[in-house]
């Protein structure tokens, strides 16, 4: 890859990992509920899951996905159902969550699994492979691009979780916390809405 292509790719990666999306919205809420230290396994899971997805798309899964409307529809349905479930968990009153026998926590395996149904992750990976990966690529080039996403993404993920942790004092009031959780649930749903907008 030329220096110009690398620069364009890195700019795309920075914007992609830093802007709001399902991962970062969940990290924001996890940082608030769990604290930064307990959210780190979720951060690690996100980066491993994203790396696995990008490698799989680089080795042909993206081409299969683009050529199969049925697979696209299955992913849309599964992804939407899972994120609606997560939004419902955020929307529930704090009292209901506290009464659960096993508190809901986003951890390492959650971070990996979410990438499989995360529309933004798929778009990021397919865009990277189609726009920036050269035709005569080798595993070193693809691995370097995956590594760049991790180097840029992990600090951004931690920053989102840290932002959530810093909001604890502001959201100590039950009403404000309830409003925040409702807002996060709504934004999470909005973040996946674009996958259902018809392309003309």
CSV table of C-alpha atoms in Angstrom, one decimal:
chain,number,residue,atom,x,y,z
A,1,UNK,CA,0.0,0.0,0.0
A,2,UNK,CA,1.2,3.5,-0.8
A,3,UNK,CA,1.6,6.1,1.9
A,4,UNK,CA,-1.4,8.0,0.5
A,5,UNK,CA,-3.6,4.9,0.8
A,6,UNK,CA,-2.4,4.2,4.3
A,7,UNK,CA,-3.1,7.8,5.3
A,8,UNK,CA,-6.6,7.6,3.9
A,9,UNK,CA,-7.2,4.3,5.6
A,10,UNK,CA,-6.0,5.5,9.0
A,11,UNK,CA,-8.2,8.6,8.7
A,12,UNK,CA,-11.2,6.4,8.0
A,13,UNK,CA,-10.3,4.0,10.9
A,14,UNK,CA,-10.0,6.9,13.4
A,15,UNK,CA,-13.4,8.3,12.4
A,16,UNK,CA,-15.0,4.8,12.4
A,17,UNK,CA,-13.8,3.7,15.8
A,18,UNK,CA,-14.3,7.0,17.6
A,19,UNK,CA,-17.8,7.9,16.4
A,20,UNK,CA,-21.0,6.7,18.1
A,21,UNK,CA,-22.2,3.2,17.2
A,22,UNK,CA,-23.5,0.1,18.9
A,23,UNK,CA,-20.1,-0.8,20.4
A,24,UNK,CA,-19.4,2.7,21.8
A,25,UNK,CA,-22.9,3.3,23.1
A,26,UNK,CA,-22.8,0.0,25.0
A,27,UNK,CA,-19.3,0.9,26.3
A,28,UNK,CA,-20.6,4.2,27.6
A,29,UNK,CA,-23.4,2.4,29.5
A,30,UNK,CA,-21.2,-0.4,30.7
A,31,UNK,CA,-18.7,2.1,32.0
A,32,UNK,CA,-21.5,3.8,33.9
A,33,UNK,CA,-22.9,0.6,35.4
A,34,UNK,CA,-19.8,-1.6,35.8
A,35,UNK,CA,-17.0,0.9,36.2
A,36,UNK,CA,-14.0,1.1,33.9
A,37,UNK,CA,-12.0,-1.9,35.3
A,38,UNK,CA,-14.9,-4.3,35.0
A,39,UNK,CA,-15.6,-3.1,31.4
A,40,UNK,CA,-12.1,-3.9,30.2
A,41,UNK,CA,-12.9,-7.5,29.3
A,42,UNK,CA,-15.7,-6.2,27.1
A,43,UNK,CA,-13.2,-3.8,25.4
A,44,UNK,CA,-10.9,-6.8,24.8
A,45,UNK,CA,-13.7,-8.9,23.4
A,46,UNK,CA,-14.8,-6.2,21.1
A,47,UNK,CA,-11.4,-5.8,19.6
A,48,UNK,CA,-10.8,-9.6,19.2
A,49,UNK,CA,-14.3,-10.1,17.7
A,50,UNK,CA,-13.8,-7.2,15.3
A,51,UNK,CA,-10.4,-8.5,14.2
A,52,UNK,CA,-11.8,-12.0,13.6
A,53,UNK,CA,-14.7,-10.5,11.5
A,54,UNK,CA,-12.3,-8.4,9.4
A,55,UNK,CA,-10.0,-11.3,8.8
A,56,UNK,CA,-13.0,-13.5,7.8
A,57,UNK,CA,-14.3,-10.8,5.4
A,58,UNK,CA,-10.8,-10.3,4.0
A,59,UNK,CA,-10.6,-14.0,3.2
A,60,UNK,CA,-13.9,-14.0,1.3
A,61,UNK,CA,-16.8,-13.8,3.7
A,62,UNK,CA,-17.5,-10.2,2.6
A,63,UNK,CA,-17.8,-11.3,-1.1
A,64,UNK,CA,-20.2,-14.1,-0.1
A,65,UNK,CA,-22.2,-11.7,2.0
A,66,UNK,CA,-22.5,-9.1,-0.7
A,67,UNK,CA,-23.6,-11.7,-3.3
A,68,UNK,CA,-26.3,-13.4,-1.0
A,69,UNK,CA,-29.4,-11.3,-0.2
A,70,UNK,CA,-30.6,-14.2,2.0
A,71,UNK,CA,-27.5,-14.0,4.2
A,72,UNK,CA,-27.8,-10.2,4.4
A,73,UNK,CA,-31.5,-10.5,5.6
A,74,UNK,CA,-30.6,-13.1,8.2
A,75,UNK,CA,-27.9,-10.9,9.6
A,76,UNK,CA,-30.2,-7.9,9.6
A,77,UNK,CA,-32.9,-9.8,11.5
A,78,UNK,CA,-30.5,-11.4,14.0
A,79,UNK,CA,-28.6,-8.1,14.6
A,80,UNK,CA,-31.8,-6.1,15.0
A,81,UNK,CA,-33.3,-8.7,17.4
A,82,UNK,CA,-30.2,-8.7,19.5
A,83,UNK,CA,-29.8,-5.0,19.7
A,84,UNK,CA,-33.5,-4.6,20.5
A,85,UNK,CA,-32.9,-7.0,23.4
A,86,UNK,CA,-30.0,-4.9,24.6
A,87,UNK,CA,-32.0,-1.7,24.3
A,88,UNK,CA,-34.8,-3.3,26.3
A,89,UNK,CA,-32.3,-4.2,29.1
A,90,UNK,CA,-31.2,-0.6,29.1
A,91,UNK,CA,-34.7,0.7,29.1
A,92,UNK,CA,-35.8,-1.3,32.2
A,93,UNK,CA,-36.0,0.5,35.5
A,94,UNK,CA,-33.0,0.1,37.8
A,95,UNK,CA,-35.1,-1.5,40.4
A,96,UNK,CA,-36.0,-4.4,38.0
A,97,UNK,CA,-32.4,-4.9,37.1
A,98,UNK,CA,-31.3,-5.0,40.8
A,99,UNK,CA,-33.8,-7.7,41.5
A,100,UNK,CA,-32.2,-10.1,39.0
A,101,UNK,CA,-30.5,-13.1,40.4
A,102,UNK,CA,-27.6,-12.7,38.0
A,103,UNK,CA,-26.8,-9.0,37.2
A,104,UNK,CA,-26.5,-8.3,33.5
A,105,UNK,CA,-22.9,-7.6,32.6
A,106,UNK,CA,-21.2,-7.0,29.3
A,107,UNK,CA,-18.0,-9.0,29.3
A,108,UNK,CA,-15.4,-10.6,27.1
A,109,UNK,CA,-17.6,-13.1,25.3
A,110,UNK,CA,-20.3,-10.5,24.8
A,111,UNK,CA,-17.8,-8.3,23.1
A,112,UNK,CA,-16.8,-11.0,20.7
A,113,UNK,CA,-20.4,-12.2,20.0
A,114,UNK,CA,-21.8,-8.7,19.4
A,115,UNK,CA,-19.5,-8.1,16.4
A,116,UNK,CA,-21.1,-10.9,14.4
A,117,UNK,CA,-24.4,-9.0,14.4
A,118,UNK,CA,-23.1,-5.5,14.6
A,119,UNK,CA,-24.1,-3.7,11.4
A,120,UNK,CA,-21.5,-0.9,11.9
A,121,UNK,CA,-18.7,-3.5,12.3
A,122,UNK,CA,-19.7,-5.2,9.1
A,123,UNK,CA,-19.8,-1.9,7.2
A,124,UNK,CA,-16.4,-0.9,8.6
A,125,UNK,CA,-14.8,-4.2,7.6
A,126,UNK,CA,-16.4,-4.4,4.1
A,127,UNK,CA,-15.5,-0.8,3.4
A,128,UNK,CA,-11.9,-1.3,4.5
A,129,UNK,CA,-11.5,-4.4,2.4
A,130,UNK,CA,-13.2,-3.0,-0.7
A,131,UNK,CA,-11.6,0.5,-0.6
A,132,UNK,CA,-8.2,0.1,0.9
A,133,UNK,CA,-6.9,-3.5,0.6
A,134,UNK,CA,-4.8,-3.8,-2.6
A,135,UNK,CA,-5.7,-6.5,-5.1
A,136,UNK,CA,-2.3,-8.2,-4.6
A,137,UNK,CA,-2.6,-8.2,-0.8
A,138,UNK,CA,-0.9,-10.6,1.4
A,139,UNK,CA,-1.5,-11.7,5.0
A,140,UNK,CA,1.0,-9.1,6.3
A,141,UNK,CA,-1.0,-6.2,4.7
A,142,UNK,CA,-4.3,-7.5,6.0
A,143,UNK,CA,-2.8,-8.2,9.4
A,144,UNK,CA,-1.3,-4.6,9.6
A,145,UNK,CA,-4.8,-3.1,8.8
A,146,UNK,CA,-6.4,-5.3,11.5
A,147,UNK,CA,-3.6,-4.3,13.9
A,148,UNK,CA,-4.2,-0.6,13.1
A,149,UNK,CA,-7.9,-0.9,14.0
A,150,UNK,CA,-6.9,-2.5,17.4
A,151,UNK,CA,-4.3,0.2,18.1
A,152,UNK,CA,-6.8,3.0,17.3
A,153,UNK,CA,-9.9,1.2,18.5
A,154,UNK,CA,-8.9,0.1,22.0
A,155,UNK,CA,-8.1,3.6,23.3
A,156,UNK,CA,-11.3,4.9,21.8
A,157,UNK,CA,-13.3,2.1,23.4
A,158,UNK,CA,-11.6,2.8,26.8
A,159,UNK,CA,-12.4,6.5,26.4
A,160,UNK,CA,-16.1,5.8,25.8
A,161,UNK,CA,-16.2,3.5,28.9
A,162,UNK,CA,-14.3,6.1,30.9
A,163,UNK,CA,-16.8,8.7,29.9
A,164,UNK,CA,-19.5,6.5,31.2
A,165,UNK,CA,-17.7,6.0,34.5
A,166,UNK,CA,-17.2,9.8,34.8
A,167,UNK,CA,-21.0,10.3,34.5
A,168,UNK,CA,-21.7,8.4,37.7
A,169,UNK,CA,-21.8,11.4,39.9
A,170,UNK,CA,-24.0,13.4,37.5
A,171,UNK,CA,-26.4,10.4,37.1
A,172,UNK,CA,-26.6,9.5,40.8
A,173,UNK,CA,-30.2,10.9,40.8
A,174,UNK,CA,-32.6,8.1,39.9
A,175,UNK,CA,-34.6,10.2,37.5
A,176,UNK,CA,-31.6,11.5,35.6
A,177,UNK,CA,-30.2,7.9,35.4
A,178,UNK,CA,-33.6,6.7,34.0
A,179,UNK,CA,-33.6,9.4,31.4
A,180,UNK,CA,-30.0,8.6,30.4
A,181,UNK,CA,-30.8,4.9,30.1
A,182,UNK,CA,-33.9,5.7,28.0
A,183,UNK,CA,-31.7,7.9,25.8
A,184,UNK,CA,-29.1,5.2,25.4
A,185,UNK,CA,-31.7,2.6,24.4
A,186,UNK,CA,-33.2,5.0,21.8
A,187,UNK,CA,-29.7,5.8,20.4
A,188,UNK,CA,-28.8,2.1,20.2
A,189,UNK,CA,-32.0,1.4,18.2
A,190,UNK,CA,-31.3,4.4,15.9
A,191,UNK,CA,-27.7,3.2,15.4
A,192,UNK,CA,-29.0,0.0,13.6
A,193,UNK,CA,-31.9,1.7,11.8
A,194,UNK,CA,-29.9,2.5,8.7
A,195,UNK,CA,-29.6,-1.2,7.8
A,196,UNK,CA,-33.3,-1.2,7.1
A,197,UNK,CA,-33.3,1.9,4.9
A,198,UNK,CA,-33.7,0.8,1.2
A,199,UNK,CA,-30.8,1.5,-1.1
A,200,UNK,CA,-31.7,3.2,-4.4
